[in-house]
Coordinates of C-alpha atoms in Angstrom, one line a residue:
X1 CA 118.4 53.2 -49.9
X2 CA 120.8 51.5 -47.6
X3 CA 121.2 47.7 -48.5
X4 CA 121.4 46.8 -44.9
X5 CA 118.1 48.4 -44.2
X6 CA 116.6 46.6 -47.1
X7 CA 117.8 43.3 -45.8
X8 CA 116.4 44.1 -42.4
X9 CA 113.0 44.9 -43.8
X10 CA 113.0 41.7 -45.9
X11 CA 114.0 39.6 -42.9
X12 CA 111.3 41.3 -40.7
X13 CA 108.6 40.5 -43.3
X14 CA 109.8 36.8 -43.4
X15 CA 109.5 36.6 -39.6
X16 CA 106.0 38.0 -39.7
X17 CA 105.0 35.5 -42.4
X18 CA 106.6 32.7 -40.4
X19 CA 104.8 33.8 -37.3
X20 CA 101.4 34.0 -39.1
X21 CA 101.9 30.5 -40.5
X22 CA 102.8 29.2 -37.0
X23 CA 99.7 30.7 -35.6
X24 CA 97.5 29.2 -38.3
X25 CA 99.1 25.8 -37.8
X26 CA 98.5 26.1 -34.0
X27 CA 94.9 27.0 -34.5
X28 CA 94.4 24.2 -37.0
X29 CA 95.9 21.7 -34.6
X30 CA 93.7 22.9 -31.8
X31 CA 90.7 22.4 -34.0
X32 CA 91.8 18.9 -34.8
X33 CA 92.4 18.2 -31.2
X34 CA 88.9 19.4 -30.2
X35 CA 87.4 17.4 -33.0
X36 CA 89.3 14.2 -31.9
X37 CA 88.3 14.8 -28.3
X38 CA 84.6 15.3 -29.3
X39 CA 84.8 12.1 -31.5
X40 CA 86.3 10.2 -28.6
X41 CA 83.6 11.3 -26.2
X42 CA 81.0 10.5 -28.7
X43 CA 82.2 6.9 -29.3
X44 CA 83.1 6.3 -25.7
X45 CA 80.3 4.4 -23.6
X46 CA 81.3 6.6 -20.6
X47 CA 80.5 9.7 -22.5
X48 CA 76.9 8.8 -23.3
X49 CA 74.1 11.2 -22.7
X50 CA 72.5 11.7 -19.4
X51 CA 69.8 9.0 -18.5
X52 CA 66.6 10.4 -16.8
X53 CA 63.9 7.7 -17.0
X54 CA 60.4 8.9 -16.1
X55 CA 58.3 6.6 -13.9
X56 CA 55.0 5.5 -15.5
X57 CA 53.4 5.5 -12.0
X58 CA 54.6 8.7 -10.3
X59 CA 55.4 10.8 -13.4
X60 CA 58.7 11.9 -11.9
X61 CA 62.3 10.9 -12.8
X62 CA 63.4 7.6 -11.4
X63 CA 66.9 8.9 -10.8
X64 CA 66.6 10.5 -7.3
X65 CA 67.8 14.1 -6.8
X66 CA 70.5 15.5 -4.6
X67 CA 70.8 13.6 -1.4
X68 CA 68.3 10.8 -2.4
X69 CA 68.8 7.2 -3.3
X70 CA 66.5 4.7 -4.9
X71 CA 64.7 2.3 -2.5
X72 CA 63.7 -1.3 -3.4
X73 CA 60.1 -0.2 -3.9
X74 CA 61.3 2.3 -6.6
X75 CA 60.6 5.4 -4.5
X76 CA 63.3 8.0 -3.5
X77 CA 64.9 7.4 -0.1
X78 CA 67.0 10.0 1.9
X79 CA 70.8 9.5 1.6
X80 CA 72.4 9.8 5.0
X81 CA 75.7 11.6 3.9
X82 CA 78.1 13.3 6.1
X83 CA 79.2 16.8 5.3
X84 CA 82.6 15.5 4.1
X85 CA 81.0 13.1 1.6
X86 CA 81.0 10.0 3.8
X87 CA 77.9 7.9 4.4
X88 CA 76.5 6.2 7.5
X89 CA 75.9 2.9 5.9
X90 CA 78.1 1.2 8.5
X91 CA 80.9 0.2 6.2
X92 CA 78.7 -2.1 4.0
X93 CA 80.4 -3.0 0.8
X94 CA 79.1 -2.1 -2.6
X95 CA 78.1 -4.8 -5.0
X96 CA 81.4 -4.4 -6.9
X97 CA 83.4 -4.9 -3.7
X98 CA 85.0 -1.3 -3.8
X99 CA 85.2 0.5 -0.5
X100 CA 86.7 3.7 0.7
X101 CA 87.8 3.5 4.3
X102 CA 84.8 1.5 5.4
X103 CA 82.4 4.1 3.9
X104 CA 80.6 4.0 0.6
X105 CA 78.8 6.5 -1.5
X106 CA 75.3 5.9 0.1
X107 CA 72.7 3.8 -1.5
X108 CA 74.9 1.0 -3.0
X109 CA 73.0 -1.6 -1.1
X110 CA 69.8 -0.5 -2.8
X111 CA 71.2 -0.1 -6.3
X112 CA 70.4 -2.5 -9.1
X113 CA 73.0 -5.3 -9.5
X114 CA 73.0 -4.6 -13.3
X115 CA 74.5 -1.1 -12.8
X116 CA 78.3 -0.7 -12.9
X117 CA 80.1 -0.1 -9.6
X118 CA 80.9 3.5 -8.4
X119 CA 84.6 4.3 -8.1
X120 CA 86.0 5.0 -4.7
X121 CA 85.8 8.5 -3.3
X122 CA 89.6 9.0 -3.6
X123 CA 89.7 8.5 -7.3
X124 CA 88.3 11.8 -8.2
X125 CA 90.7 13.6 -10.6
X126 CA 91.7 17.1 -10.0
X127 CA 90.1 19.7 -12.2
X128 CA 86.8 17.9 -12.4
X129 CA 83.8 20.1 -11.9
X130 CA 82.4 20.1 -8.4
X131 CA 79.3 22.1 -9.2
X132 CA 77.5 20.1 -11.9
X133 CA 74.9 17.5 -11.0
X134 CA 75.7 14.4 -13.0
X135 CA 74.2 10.9 -13.3
X136 CA 76.5 8.3 -11.9
X137 CA 76.9 4.8 -13.2
X138 CA 74.3 3.7 -10.7
X139 CA 71.7 6.1 -12.1
X140 CA 71.9 8.4 -9.1
X141 CA 72.7 12.1 -8.6
X142 CA 75.5 13.4 -6.4
X143 CA 74.2 17.0 -6.0
X144 CA 77.2 19.3 -6.6
X145 CA 80.2 16.9 -6.4
X146 CA 81.2 14.3 -8.8
X147 CA 82.1 10.9 -7.3
X148 CA 83.6 9.4 -10.5
X149 CA 86.4 10.3 -12.9
X150 CA 83.7 10.8 -15.5
X151 CA 79.9 10.7 -15.7
X152 CA 79.2 7.1 -16.5
X153 CA 76.0 6.2 -18.4
X154 CA 73.8 3.3 -17.3
X155 CA 74.3 -0.1 -18.6
X156 CA 73.1 -1.0 -22.1
X157 CA 70.5 -3.4 -20.7
X158 CA 69.0 -0.8 -18.3
X159 CA 69.1 1.8 -21.1
X160 CA 67.3 -0.5 -23.5
X161 CA 64.6 -1.4 -20.9
X162 CA 64.2 2.2 -19.7
X163 CA 62.4 0.8 -16.6
X164 CA 62.9 1.9 -13.0
X165 CA 64.8 -0.4 -10.7
X166 CA 61.8 -0.9 -8.5
X167 CA 60.4 -3.4 -10.9
X168 CA 62.9 -5.9 -9.8
X169 CA 61.4 -5.9 -6.3
X170 CA 58.6 -8.1 -5.0
X171 CA 54.9 -7.3 -6.0
X172 CA 52.8 -5.5 -3.4
X173 CA 49.5 -6.8 -2.2
X174 CA 48.1 -3.7 -0.5
X175 CA 45.4 -1.5 -2.0
X176 CA 47.0 1.1 -4.2
X177 CA 43.8 3.2 -4.6
X178 CA 41.1 3.8 -2.1
X179 CA 37.4 3.8 -3.1
X180 CA 36.2 7.4 -3.4
X181 CA 32.6 6.8 -4.4
X182 CA 30.3 4.5 -2.4
X183 CA 26.9 3.7 -3.9
X184 CA 23.9 4.5 -1.6
X185 CA 22.3 1.6 0.2
X186 CA 19.0 0.2 -1.0
X187 CA 16.2 1.9 0.9
X188 CA 13.9 -1.0 0.5
X189 CA 16.4 -3.4 2.1
X190 CA 17.9 -1.1 4.7
X191 CA 15.7 -0.4 7.8
X192 CA 15.6 3.2 8.9
X193 CA 15.9 3.5 12.7
X194 CA 15.5 6.8 14.3
X195 CA 16.9 7.2 17.8
X196 CA 14.7 9.2 20.2
X197 CA 15.9 12.6 21.4
X198 CA 16.8 12.4 25.1
X199 CA 15.3 15.1 27.3
X200 CA 12.6 16.2 24.8
X201 CA 9.0 14.9 25.3
X202 CA 7.3 13.3 22.4
X203 CA 4.5 15.4 21.0
X204 CA 1.0 14.3 22.0
X205 CA -0.9 12.3 19.3
X206 CA -3.6 14.4 17.7
X207 CA -7.1 13.2 18.3
X208 CA -8.7 11.6 15.3
X209 CA -10.8 13.9 13.1
X210 CA -14.4 13.0 13.7
X211 CA -17.1 13.4 11.2
X212 CA -20.2 13.3 13.3
X213 CA -23.5 11.9 12.1
X214 CA -24.6 15.2 10.9
X215 CA -22.3 17.5 8.9
X216 CA -23.4 20.4 11.1
X217 CA -23.5 20.7 14.9
X218 CA -26.6 19.6 16.7
X219 CA -27.3 23.1 18.0
X220 CA -27.9 24.4 14.5
X221 CA -31.2 24.0 12.5
X222 CA -29.6 21.2 10.5
X223 CA -30.7 18.5 12.9
X224 CA -34.3 19.4 12.5
X225 CA -34.2 19.9 8.8
X226 CA -32.6 16.6 7.8
X227 CA -34.9 13.7 6.8
X228 CA -34.7 10.5 8.8
X229 CA -33.7 8.7 5.6
X230 CA -30.6 10.9 5.4
X231 CA -29.8 10.5 9.0
X232 CA -30.2 6.8 9.0
X233 CA -28.9 6.0 5.5
X234 CA -25.8 8.1 4.8
X235 CA -24.3 8.6 8.2
X236 CA -22.0 5.5 7.7
X237 CA -21.1 6.4 4.1
X238 CA -18.1 8.5 5.1
X239 CA -14.6 7.0 4.4
X240 CA -13.3 4.8 7.1
X241 CA -9.6 4.8 8.2
X242 CA -7.5 2.3 6.3
X243 CA -4.1 0.7 6.8
X244 CA -1.3 3.2 5.8
X245 CA -0.1 0.8 3.2
X246 CA -3.4 1.3 1.3
X247 CA -4.2 4.9 2.3
X248 CA -4.4 7.3 -0.6
X249 CA -1.3 9.4 -1.2
X250 CA -3.0 12.3 -3.0
X251 CA -1.5 15.1 -5.1
X252 CA 0.8 17.9 -4.0
X253 CA -0.5 21.1 -5.5
X254 CA 1.6 23.9 -4.3
X255 CA 1.5 23.8 -0.5
X256 CA -1.7 21.6 -0.4
X257 CA -2.3 17.9 -0.4
X258 CA -5.5 17.0 -2.4
X259 CA -7.2 13.6 -2.0
X260 CA -9.9 13.1 -4.7
X261 CA -12.1 10.0 -4.9
X262 CA -14.8 8.6 -7.1
X263 CA -17.2 5.7 -6.5
X264 CA -19.7 4.0 -8.7
X265 CA -22.2 1.5 -7.4
X266 CA -25.0 -0.7 -8.9
X267 CA -27.7 -2.4 -6.9
X268 CA -31.4 -2.5 -6.0
X269 CA -33.6 -0.2 -3.7
X270 CA -36.9 -1.7 -2.6
X271 CA -38.5 1.6 -1.6
X272 CA -36.6 4.7 -3.0
X273 CA -39.5 7.0 -2.3
X274 CA -39.3 6.0 1.5
X275 CA -43.1 5.9 1.6
X276 CA -45.7 3.6 3.0
X277 CA -45.9 0.0 1.9
X278 CA -48.9 0.4 -0.4
X279 CA -47.2 3.1 -2.4
X280 CA -43.7 1.5 -2.4
X281 CA -42.1 0.9 -5.8
X282 CA -38.7 -0.7 -6.1
X283 CA -36.1 0.0 -8.7
X284 CA -32.6 -0.7 -9.9
X285 CA -30.3 1.8 -8.2
X286 CA -27.2 3.5 -9.7
X287 CA -25.3 5.6 -7.1
X288 CA -22.5 7.9 -8.1
X289 CA -20.3 9.5 -5.4
X290 CA -17.5 12.0 -5.8
X291 CA -15.4 13.6 -3.0
X292 CA -12.3 15.7 -2.5
X293 CA -10.4 16.4 0.7
X294 CA -7.6 18.9 0.9
X295 CA -5.1 19.9 3.6
X296 CA -2.5 22.7 3.7
X297 CA 1.1 21.9 4.5
X298 CA 2.0 25.2 6.2
X299 CA 4.4 25.6 9.1
X300 CA 1.7 27.6 11.0
X301 CA -2.0 28.2 10.4
X302 CA -3.9 25.7 8.3
X303 CA -6.6 25.4 5.7
X304 CA -8.5 22.1 5.2
X305 CA -11.8 20.9 3.8
X306 CA -14.0 18.0 2.8
X307 CA -16.5 18.2 -0.1
X308 CA -18.8 15.3 -1.1
X309 CA -21.6 14.9 -3.6
X310 CA -23.7 11.9 -4.6
X311 CA -26.6 11.2 -6.9
X312 CA -29.0 8.2 -6.7
X313 CA -30.6 7.2 -10.0
X314 CA -33.6 4.9 -10.0
X315 CA -34.5 4.2 -13.6
X316 CA -37.7 2.3 -12.8
X317 CA -38.9 5.1 -10.5
X318 CA -37.7 8.5 -11.8
X319 CA -39.5 10.5 -9.2
X320 CA -37.4 9.0 -6.5
X321 CA -34.0 10.0 -8.1
X322 CA -32.3 12.5 -5.9
X323 CA -29.0 14.3 -5.2
X324 CA -27.2 14.7 -1.9
X325 CA -24.1 16.8 -1.0
X326 CA -22.4 18.2 2.0
X327 CA -19.1 19.9 2.8
X328 CA -17.1 21.9 5.3
X329 CA -14.0 24.2 5.0
X330 CA -12.0 25.3 8.0
X331 CA -9.3 27.9 8.3
X332 CA -7.1 28.5 11.4
X333 CA -5.0 31.6 11.7
X334 CA -2.2 31.4 14.3
X335 CA -2.0 35.1 15.3
X336 CA 0.6 34.5 18.0
X337 CA 1.6 31.8 20.5
X338 CA -1.6 32.2 22.6
X339 CA -4.2 33.4 20.1
X340 CA -5.6 31.7 17.1
X341 CA -8.6 32.6 15.0
X342 CA -10.9 30.0 13.4
X343 CA -13.3 30.4 10.4
X344 CA -15.6 27.8 9.0
X345 CA -17.9 27.5 6.0
X346 CA -20.4 24.6 5.6
X347 CA -23.3 23.5 3.5
X348 CA -25.8 20.6 3.1
X349 CA -28.1 19.6 0.3
X350 CA -30.7 16.8 0.7
X351 CA -34.3 15.9 -0.2
X352 CA -37.5 15.5 1.9
X353 CA -39.3 12.2 1.9
X354 CA -42.9 12.5 0.7
X355 CA -44.1 10.8 3.9
X356 CA -42.8 13.6 6.1
X357 CA -45.6 14.7 8.5
X358 CA -44.9 18.3 7.7
X359 CA -45.7 17.7 4.0
X360 CA -48.7 15.5 4.8
X361 CA -50.3 18.4 6.7
X362 CA -50.0 20.4 3.4
X363 CA -51.9 17.5 1.7
X364 CA -48.9 16.3 -0.2
X365 CA -49.4 12.6 -0.8
X366 CA -46.9 10.2 -2.3
X367 CA -49.3 9.0 -4.9
X368 CA -49.4 12.5 -6.5
X369 CA -45.9 13.7 -5.9
X370 CA -43.7 14.2 -8.9
X371 CA -40.4 14.3 -6.9
X372 CA -38.8 14.8 -3.5
X373 CA -38.5 18.5 -2.6
X374 CA -35.0 19.8 -2.0
X375 CA -33.7 21.4 1.2
X376 CA -30.5 23.3 1.6
X377 CA -28.7 24.4 4.8
X378 CA -25.5 26.5 4.7
X379 CA -23.7 28.8 7.1
X380 CA -20.4 30.1 8.4
X381 CA -18.7 30.6 11.8
X382 CA -16.0 32.9 13.0
X383 CA -14.3 32.6 16.4
X384 CA -11.1 33.2 18.4
X385 CA -9.4 31.2 21.2
X386 CA -7.1 32.8 23.7
X387 CA -4.9 30.7 26.0
X388 CA -3.9 31.7 29.5
X389 CA -1.4 29.1 30.5
X390 CA -3.7 26.0 30.9
X391 CA -7.0 28.0 30.7
X392 CA -8.4 28.7 27.2
X393 CA -11.4 30.9 26.3
X394 CA -13.2 30.6 23.0
X395 CA -15.8 33.0 21.6
X396 CA -17.5 32.0 18.3
X397 CA -20.3 33.5 16.3
X398 CA -22.4 31.6 13.6
X399 CA -24.9 32.3 10.9
X400 CA -27.0 29.5 9.4
X401 CA -29.5 29.6 6.6
X402 CA -32.3 27.0 5.9
X403 CA -34.2 26.9 2.6
X404 CA -36.9 24.5 1.4
X405 CA -37.9 23.9 -2.2
X406 CA -41.6 23.9 -3.3
X407 CA -43.3 20.6 -3.7
X408 CA -44.9 19.8 -7.1
X409 CA -47.8 17.5 -7.6
X410 CA -48.6 15.4 -10.7
X411 CA -51.7 17.6 -11.4
X412 CA -49.5 20.7 -11.5
X413 CA -50.3 22.0 -8.0
X414 CA -47.4 23.7 -6.2
X415 CA -47.1 23.5 -2.5
X416 CA -45.3 26.6 -1.2
X417 CA -42.9 26.0 1.6
X418 CA -41.4 29.5 1.8
X419 CA -42.9 29.8 5.3
X420 CA -40.3 27.3 6.5
X421 CA -37.2 29.3 5.4
X422 CA -35.3 30.8 8.3
X423 CA -32.0 32.3 9.6
X424 CA -30.3 31.4 12.8
X425 CA -27.8 33.7 14.6
X426 CA -25.9 32.2 17.5
X427 CA -23.0 33.0 19.9
X428 CA -21.1 30.4 21.8
X429 CA -18.7 30.9 24.7
X430 CA -16.5 28.0 25.8
X431 CA -14.1 27.9 28.8
X432 CA -11.8 24.9 29.1
X433 CA -9.0 24.0 31.5
X434 CA -6.3 21.5 30.6
X435 CA -5.7 19.3 33.7
X436 CA -3.3 17.3 31.7
X437 CA -2.8 16.6 27.9
X438 CA -5.3 13.8 28.1
X439 CA -8.1 15.5 30.0
X440 CA -9.6 19.0 29.5
X441 CA -13.0 19.8 31.1
X442 CA -15.1 22.6 29.6
X443 CA -18.3 24.7 30.0
X444 CA -20.3 25.8 27.0
X445 CA -22.9 28.6 27.0
X446 CA -24.8 29.0 23.8
X447 CA -27.4 31.6 22.9
X448 CA -29.3 31.8 19.5
X449 CA -32.2 33.4 17.8
X450 CA -34.2 32.0 14.9
X451 CA -35.9 34.4 12.5
X452 CA -38.2 33.3 9.7
X453 CA -38.5 35.0 6.3
X454 CA -42.3 35.2 6.7
X455 CA -43.7 36.8 9.8
X456 CA -46.4 34.2 10.0
X457 CA -46.7 30.7 8.5
X458 CA -49.6 29.3 6.5
X459 CA -51.5 28.8 9.7
X460 CA -51.0 32.3 11.0
X461 CA -48.5 31.4 13.7
X462 CA -45.3 33.3 14.4
X463 CA -42.4 30.8 14.5
X464 CA -39.6 33.1 15.6
X465 CA -37.9 32.0 18.8
X466 CA -34.9 32.5 21.2
X467 CA -32.9 29.8 22.9
X468 CA -30.2 29.3 25.4
X469 CA -28.3 26.1 26.5
X470 CA -25.7 25.2 29.1
X471 CA -23.3 22.3 28.6
X472 CA -20.7 20.7 30.8
X473 CA -18.3 18.2 29.3
X474 CA -14.7 17.2 28.7
X475 CA -12.4 16.2 25.9
X476 CA -10.1 13.3 26.8
X477 CA -7.7 10.6 25.6
X478 CA -7.5 7.7 28.0
X479 CA -4.4 5.6 27.4
X480 CA -4.7 6.5 23.7
X481 CA -7.4 3.9 23.4
X482 CA -10.5 6.0 24.2
X483 CA -10.5 9.4 22.8
X484 CA -13.2 12.0 22.0
X485 CA -15.6 14.5 23.6
X486 CA -18.8 14.2 25.6
X487 CA -21.0 16.8 27.1
X488 CA -24.4 17.1 28.8
X489 CA -26.7 19.9 29.9
X490 CA -30.0 21.6 29.5
X491 CA -31.7 23.8 26.9
X492 CA -34.5 26.3 26.9
X493 CA -36.4 27.8 23.9
X494 CA -39.1 30.5 24.1
X495 CA -41.3 31.4 21.2
X496 CA -42.7 34.8 20.1
X497 CA -46.2 33.5 19.5
X498 CA -48.0 33.0 22.9
X499 CA -49.8 29.9 21.5
X500 CA -46.5 28.0 21.4
X501 CA -45.3 26.7 24.7
X502 CA -41.7 27.0 25.7
X503 CA -39.5 23.9 25.6
X504 CA -37.1 22.7 28.3
X505 CA -35.2 19.6 27.5
X506 CA -31.9 17.9 28.3
X507 CA -28.9 17.9 25.9
X508 CA -26.5 15.1 25.3
X509 CA -23.7 15.3 22.7
X510 CA -20.9 12.7 22.2
X511 CA -18.2 11.7 19.7
X512 CA -16.1 8.8 21.0
X513 CA -13.6 6.4 19.4
X514 CA -12.5 3.3 21.3
X515 CA -9.6 1.3 19.8
X516 CA -10.3 -2.1 21.3
X517 CA -7.3 -3.6 19.5
X518 CA -5.1 -2.8 16.5
X519 CA -7.7 -4.5 14.3
X520 CA -11.0 -3.4 15.9
X521 CA -12.4 0.2 16.4
X522 CA -15.7 1.2 17.9
X523 CA -17.2 4.7 17.2
X524 CA -20.1 6.3 19.0
X525 CA -21.8 9.5 18.1
X526 CA -24.9 11.1 19.7
X527 CA -26.7 14.4 19.4
X528 CA -29.9 16.1 20.7
X529 CA -31.6 19.3 19.8
X530 CA -34.8 21.2 19.3
X531 CA -35.7 21.5 15.7
X532 CA -38.5 23.3 13.8
X533 CA -41.9 22.3 12.5
X534 CA -44.9 23.8 10.9
X535 CA -47.5 21.4 12.4
X536 CA -50.3 23.5 14.1
X537 CA -50.1 23.4 17.9
X538 CA -46.6 22.0 18.0
X539 CA -43.9 24.5 19.0
X540 CA -40.9 22.3 18.0
X541 CA -39.4 18.8 17.7
X542 CA -37.2 17.3 20.3
X543 CA -34.9 15.1 18.3
X544 CA -32.4 12.5 19.6
X545 CA -30.1 10.5 17.3
X546 CA -27.3 8.1 18.0
X547 CA -25.0 5.9 15.9
X548 CA -22.8 3.0 16.9
X549 CA -20.4 1.4 14.4
X550 CA -17.7 -1.3 14.7
X551 CA -14.9 -1.6 12.2
X552 CA -12.8 -4.7 12.1
X553 CA -9.8 -5.3 9.8
X554 CA -9.8 -8.9 8.7
X555 CA -6.6 -8.2 6.7
X556 CA -4.6 -5.2 6.0
X557 CA -6.6 -4.6 2.8
X558 CA -10.0 -6.1 3.9
X559 CA -12.3 -4.2 6.4
X560 CA -15.8 -4.8 7.5
X561 CA -18.1 -2.2 9.2
X562 CA -21.2 -3.1 11.1
X563 CA -23.3 -0.3 12.5
X564 CA -26.7 0.8 13.6
X565 CA -28.5 4.1 14.2
X566 CA -31.5 5.2 16.3
X567 CA -33.7 8.2 15.7
X568 CA -36.5 9.6 17.9
X569 CA -38.7 12.6 17.1
X570 CA -41.0 13.9 19.7
X571 CA -43.3 16.7 18.5
X572 CA -43.9 19.0 21.5
X573 CA -47.5 20.0 22.0
X574 CA -48.7 17.3 19.7
X575 CA -49.3 13.5 19.8
X576 CA -47.0 12.8 16.8
X577 CA -44.1 10.5 17.6
X578 CA -41.5 8.9 15.3
X579 CA -39.0 6.2 16.0
X580 CA -36.6 5.0 13.5
X581 CA -33.8 2.4 13.3
X582 CA -31.2 1.5 10.6
X583 CA -28.6 -1.2 10.2
X584 CA -25.6 -1.0 7.9
X585 CA -23.0 -3.6 6.7
X586 CA -20.2 -2.6 4.5
X587 CA -17.2 -4.5 3.1
X588 CA -14.1 -2.7 1.7
X589 CA -11.5 -4.8 -0.2
X590 CA -8.4 -2.7 -1.3
X591 CA -7.0 -4.2 -4.4
X592 CA -4.4 -1.4 -4.6
X593 CA -3.8 1.9 -3.0
X594 CA -6.1 3.6 -5.5
X595 CA -8.7 0.9 -6.2
X596 CA -11.2 -0.5 -3.7
X597 CA -14.1 -2.9 -4.2
X598 CA -17.1 -2.1 -1.9
X599 CA -20.3 -3.9 -1.0
X600 CA -23.0 -2.1 1.1
X601 CA -26.3 -3.1 2.6
X602 CA -28.6 -0.6 4.4
X603 CA -31.9 -1.3 6.1
X604 CA -34.1 1.6 7.3
X605 CA -37.4 1.7 9.1
X606 CA -39.5 4.5 10.5
X607 CA -42.6 4.0 12.7
X608 CA -44.8 7.1 12.9
X609 CA -48.2 7.8 14.6
X610 CA -49.2 9.7 11.4
X611 CA -51.0 7.5 8.9
X612 CA -48.9 6.9 5.7
X613 CA -45.7 8.3 7.3
X614 CA -44.2 4.9 8.2
X615 CA -41.9 3.1 5.8
X616 CA -39.2 0.4 5.5
X617 CA -36.5 0.2 2.9
X618 CA -33.8 -2.2 1.8
X619 CA -30.8 -1.1 -0.3
X620 CA -28.0 -3.3 -1.7
X621 CA -25.1 -1.8 -3.6
X622 CA -21.9 -3.2 -5.2
X623 CA -19.3 -1.0 -6.7
X624 CA -15.7 0.3 -6.9
X625 CA -14.0 3.3 -5.3
X626 CA -11.1 5.0 -7.1
X627 CA -8.6 7.2 -5.4
X628 CA -6.6 8.6 -8.4

């Protein structure tokens, strides 16, 4: 080996070792420099971490973003900066007094005086990043260009408080949160005022629902079958209109409103048998009444009804105890705008007084009677009404049935009254023309036939008959104070048996209500008809009955009713005549909407040409009426 080559190799190895050591020393020095630089930044206040305080109100950083400054109220405000970095603050000086050519870094006038001043724009050192977004000493962002030699941290006081600068401003007095929920007003204290609709006429007020003296029309057998005691004594027992504040509310069952009521009375009846004075026997009276009214709540068509039952108990004269009941149910079907169909069902249950001339002919005397015989009347009607503009035509057919119970005597004798049972079939045609909503004249033509169950009665007389009547009248509402219906005409009845003469008689029917004042109301009802009898030689009874009652409201919950009735029975082909009168006084005191105190006095008197058929009776009752 050449020695020179060996030295060259040894020298090259030394150079490589020296170079490696130099590289390691350089890397070590760089590490020390980096560590010293990091330590310097860590200990320097200007190298503190970035400050981003979160507002407790808005939930956003208090340090505004790029192009925004902090306003005195603590909210971000737009920084008006020119493209070259200058602002349009008009050369206002910063709190530190530093300026840059009359311009400042926008927002100095709104900065907190506790924050350090921002260096001038020209002090930016070369090599500083122009892309980072850093927090300045004023706690603001410069959005892409640094405006200071280094990113200064906020002051120690601001860092310790960690509160937005807006807290240094003045307190606000305006409402910071609007009310979003408003409680509804009290209905009892706030009046409800409905403005009328312009251009639409108000609907006409419906005429009041009349309940005539008799539950059935006068042209049915009911008028002749009812006893004078029923006609004169119970015609005023129907409920009277009351103030809306005390009117019953009823129950809502499905689509129906149901109004039940119950009444219990205690008093005294001087002649419950309604017989002659020598046979009269007074007794304590206990009267129980129950009724239910119902009305549908349908948009079209309707179903309504009224059912009533009563029982009079006379403990000191059991033979005079008697029931009474009546009711009617009506259904209207609106087939179309101009056609509606009506259906009605009705019934009546009553008793005959033992002094009735028809029973006296059968030798039924009050002294030997064990009870008052029952009578029942029930029937149904079906009709249709077609309207042609103002002209309306109604066609209605009816079937009515009358049944009489047998009379029982104290010796066991039974008086058969089956010869008085009959059916009546009738057809009615009414044509009415509406002159105006308050006046509609009409013409009624009624034809009927009466067919008895037995071909001949106990006297061998055939009682079947046919009748026809013509009525002209009008329904009206004059100034809303006088409403109702009145009609007059003639009637003719012809009998199958030649021994019975035909009857021609006038007809007068009326149902009127006169509202004299808001506190006083007058009601008038009247009816005439030809009714049936089994007295030999008499073809029928011409019966006239009328009732007048006056209701006056002393207070909203206190009403008084005074009324009187008149009855006249003229037996055609016979000398028998009956005249009867009655007077009624009733006081209703409404304690609540559902509880009423009631006092009633009824006087009845019948004068008859038949011996033992006349009577007089006084009844006094006190009780309560409940509308649950």
